[in-house]
GROMACS .gro file of C-alpha atoms in nm:
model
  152
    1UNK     CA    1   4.226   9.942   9.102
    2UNK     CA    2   4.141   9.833   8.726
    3UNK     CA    3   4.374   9.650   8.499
    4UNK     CA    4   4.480   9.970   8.314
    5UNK     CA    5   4.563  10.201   8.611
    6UNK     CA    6   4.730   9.958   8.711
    7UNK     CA    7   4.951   9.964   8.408
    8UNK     CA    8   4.995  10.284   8.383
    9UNK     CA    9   5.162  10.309   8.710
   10UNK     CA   10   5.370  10.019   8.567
   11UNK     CA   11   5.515  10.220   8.315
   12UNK     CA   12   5.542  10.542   8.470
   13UNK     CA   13   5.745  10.313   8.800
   14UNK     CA   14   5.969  10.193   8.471
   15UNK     CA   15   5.999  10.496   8.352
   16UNK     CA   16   6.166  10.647   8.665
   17UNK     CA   17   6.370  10.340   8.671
   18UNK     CA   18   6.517  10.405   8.377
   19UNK     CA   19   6.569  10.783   8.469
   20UNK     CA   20   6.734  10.722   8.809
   21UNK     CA   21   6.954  10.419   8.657
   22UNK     CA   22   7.305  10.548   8.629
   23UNK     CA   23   7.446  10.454   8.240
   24UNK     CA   24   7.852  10.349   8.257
   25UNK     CA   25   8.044  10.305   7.965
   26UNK     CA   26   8.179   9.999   8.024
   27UNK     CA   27   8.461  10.033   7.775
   28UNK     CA   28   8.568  10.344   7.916
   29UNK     CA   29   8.549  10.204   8.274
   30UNK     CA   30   8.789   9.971   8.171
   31UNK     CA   31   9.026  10.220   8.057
   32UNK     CA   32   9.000  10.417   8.336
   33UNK     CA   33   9.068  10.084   8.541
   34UNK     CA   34   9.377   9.964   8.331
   35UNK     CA   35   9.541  10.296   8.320
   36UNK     CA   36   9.485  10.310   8.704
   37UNK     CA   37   9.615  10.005   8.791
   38UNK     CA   38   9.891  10.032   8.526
   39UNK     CA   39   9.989  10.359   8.684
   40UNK     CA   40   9.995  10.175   9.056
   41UNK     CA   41  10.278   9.884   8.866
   42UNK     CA   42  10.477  10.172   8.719
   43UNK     CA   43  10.550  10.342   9.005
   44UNK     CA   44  10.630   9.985   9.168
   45UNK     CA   45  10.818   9.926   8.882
   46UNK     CA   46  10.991  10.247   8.968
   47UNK     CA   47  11.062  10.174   9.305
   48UNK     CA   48  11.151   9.852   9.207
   49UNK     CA   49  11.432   9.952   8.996
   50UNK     CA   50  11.569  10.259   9.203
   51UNK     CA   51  11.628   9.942   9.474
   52UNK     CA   52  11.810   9.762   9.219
   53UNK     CA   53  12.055  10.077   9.097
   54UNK     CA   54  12.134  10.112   9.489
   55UNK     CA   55  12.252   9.731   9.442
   56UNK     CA   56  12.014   9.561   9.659
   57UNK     CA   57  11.894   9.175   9.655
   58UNK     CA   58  11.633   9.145   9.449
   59UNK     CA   59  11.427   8.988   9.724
   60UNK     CA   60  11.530   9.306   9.930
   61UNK     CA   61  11.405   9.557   9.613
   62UNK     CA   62  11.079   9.339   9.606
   63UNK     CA   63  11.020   9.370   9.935
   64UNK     CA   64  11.063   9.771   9.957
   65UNK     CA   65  10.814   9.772   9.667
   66UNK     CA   66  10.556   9.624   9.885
   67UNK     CA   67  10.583   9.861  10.183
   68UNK     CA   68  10.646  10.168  10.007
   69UNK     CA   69  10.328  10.097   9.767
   70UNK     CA   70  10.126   9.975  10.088
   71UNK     CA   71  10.261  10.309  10.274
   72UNK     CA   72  10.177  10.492  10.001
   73UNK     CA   73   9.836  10.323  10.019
   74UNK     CA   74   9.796  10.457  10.346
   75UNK     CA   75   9.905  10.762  10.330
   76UNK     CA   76   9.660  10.835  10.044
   77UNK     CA   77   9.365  10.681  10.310
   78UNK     CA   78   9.465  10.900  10.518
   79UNK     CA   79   9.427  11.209  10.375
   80UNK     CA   80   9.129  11.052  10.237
   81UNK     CA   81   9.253  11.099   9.905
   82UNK     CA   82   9.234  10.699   9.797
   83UNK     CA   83   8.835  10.707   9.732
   84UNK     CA   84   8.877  10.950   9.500
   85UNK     CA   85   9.089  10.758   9.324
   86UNK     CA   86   8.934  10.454   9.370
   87UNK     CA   87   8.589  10.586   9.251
   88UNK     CA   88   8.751  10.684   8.920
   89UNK     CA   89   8.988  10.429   8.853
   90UNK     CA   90   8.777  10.124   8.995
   91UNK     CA   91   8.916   9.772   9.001
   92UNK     CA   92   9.235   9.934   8.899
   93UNK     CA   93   9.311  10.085   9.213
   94UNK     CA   94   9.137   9.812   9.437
   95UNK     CA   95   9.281   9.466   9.305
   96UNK     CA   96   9.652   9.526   9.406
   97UNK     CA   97   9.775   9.544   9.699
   98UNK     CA   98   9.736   9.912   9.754
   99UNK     CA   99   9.328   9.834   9.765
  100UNK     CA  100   9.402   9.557  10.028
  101UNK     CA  101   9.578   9.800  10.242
  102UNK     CA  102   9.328  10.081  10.206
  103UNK     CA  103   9.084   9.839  10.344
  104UNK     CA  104   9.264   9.790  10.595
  105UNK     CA  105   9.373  10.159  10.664
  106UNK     CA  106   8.990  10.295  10.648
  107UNK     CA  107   8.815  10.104  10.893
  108UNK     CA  108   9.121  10.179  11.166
  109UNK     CA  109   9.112  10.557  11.042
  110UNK     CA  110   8.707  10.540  11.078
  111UNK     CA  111   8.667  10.377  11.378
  112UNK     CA  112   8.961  10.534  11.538
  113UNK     CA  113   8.735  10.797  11.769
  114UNK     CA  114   8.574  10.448  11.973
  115UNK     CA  115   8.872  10.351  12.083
  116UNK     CA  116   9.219  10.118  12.057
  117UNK     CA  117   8.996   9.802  12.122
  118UNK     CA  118   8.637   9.845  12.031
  119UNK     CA  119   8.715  10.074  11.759
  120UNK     CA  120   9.023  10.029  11.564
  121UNK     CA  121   9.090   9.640  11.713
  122UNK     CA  122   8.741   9.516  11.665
  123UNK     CA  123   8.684   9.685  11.338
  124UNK     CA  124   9.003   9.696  11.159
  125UNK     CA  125   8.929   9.347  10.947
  126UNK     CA  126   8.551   9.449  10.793
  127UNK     CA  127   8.629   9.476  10.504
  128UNK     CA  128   8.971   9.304  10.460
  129UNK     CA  129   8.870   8.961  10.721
  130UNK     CA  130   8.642   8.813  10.417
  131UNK     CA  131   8.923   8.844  10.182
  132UNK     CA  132   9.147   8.690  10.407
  133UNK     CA  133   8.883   8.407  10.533
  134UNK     CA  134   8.829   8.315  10.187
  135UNK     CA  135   9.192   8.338  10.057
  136UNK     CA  136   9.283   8.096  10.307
  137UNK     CA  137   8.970   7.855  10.271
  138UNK     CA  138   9.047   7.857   9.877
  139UNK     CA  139   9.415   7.770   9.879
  140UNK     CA  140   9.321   7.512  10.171
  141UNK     CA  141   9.057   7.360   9.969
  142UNK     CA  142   9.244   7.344   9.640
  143UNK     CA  143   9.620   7.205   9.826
  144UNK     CA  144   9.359   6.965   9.933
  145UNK     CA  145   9.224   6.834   9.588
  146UNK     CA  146   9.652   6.899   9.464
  147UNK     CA  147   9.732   6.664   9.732
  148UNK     CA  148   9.454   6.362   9.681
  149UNK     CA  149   9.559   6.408   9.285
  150UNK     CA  150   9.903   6.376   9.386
  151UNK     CA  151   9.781   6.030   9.533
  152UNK     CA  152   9.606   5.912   9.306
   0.00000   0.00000   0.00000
């Protein structure tokens, strides 16, 4: 193959590239992702403060707000309505704690049909056990340098 063939194919491969390359707006992914996530705090908010006019402990209201915005979470899994969402809202929907409980939700809804043990026991933690792993590694390693600073 000669040295201009061969560049021609080089430019034709890039030009496919280019044409197969998705373009995002990043600025408008952001959006989409703040408004998202801003909408997921609201409606805790909202939960958060219906607690409080029923005169509940505030630890009691905060504590509601978790499990009705992780039921919620799951509920939305379920129905398999939460990819939706979380394809058009991003990092919005995923960062809270909704997103941690939807990846906890779809692998047990997935693997459901193999079984209580080899499917929803074994493969209930894909996606979720690295986020764990490493949330607990991190906070061990950094109590660790907290504690030899403290020493010091």
């Amino acid at each position: 193959m000669d040295k201009i063939t061969k560049m021609k194919q080089e430019k034709e491969y890039e030009a496919y590239v280019k044409e197969k390359t998705p373009v995002h707006n990043v600025y408008f992914n952001m959006l989409k992702a703040f408004a998202t996530g801003g909408s997921i705090c609201l409606i805790g908010q909202i939960i958060f403060q219906v607690c409080q006019s029923l005169h509940l402990p505030k630890d009691v209201c905060s504590a509601w707000t978790s499990l009705l915005l992780i039921l919620l979470s799951v509920i939305l899994t379920g129905v398999n309505l939460y990819p939706t969402l979380a394809k058009w809202g991003g990092a919005g929907v995923l960062v809270p704690i909704t997103g941690f409980a939807n990846s906890v939700a779809a692998p047990a809804i997935e693997y459901k049909k193999e079984g209580q043990v080899f499917g929803i026991g074994c493969k209930i933690f894909t996606i979720a056990g690295p986020v764990i792993l490493y949330g607990i590694f991190t906070s061990w390693a950094l109590g660790l340098i907290y504690w030899i600073f403290l020493l010091l």
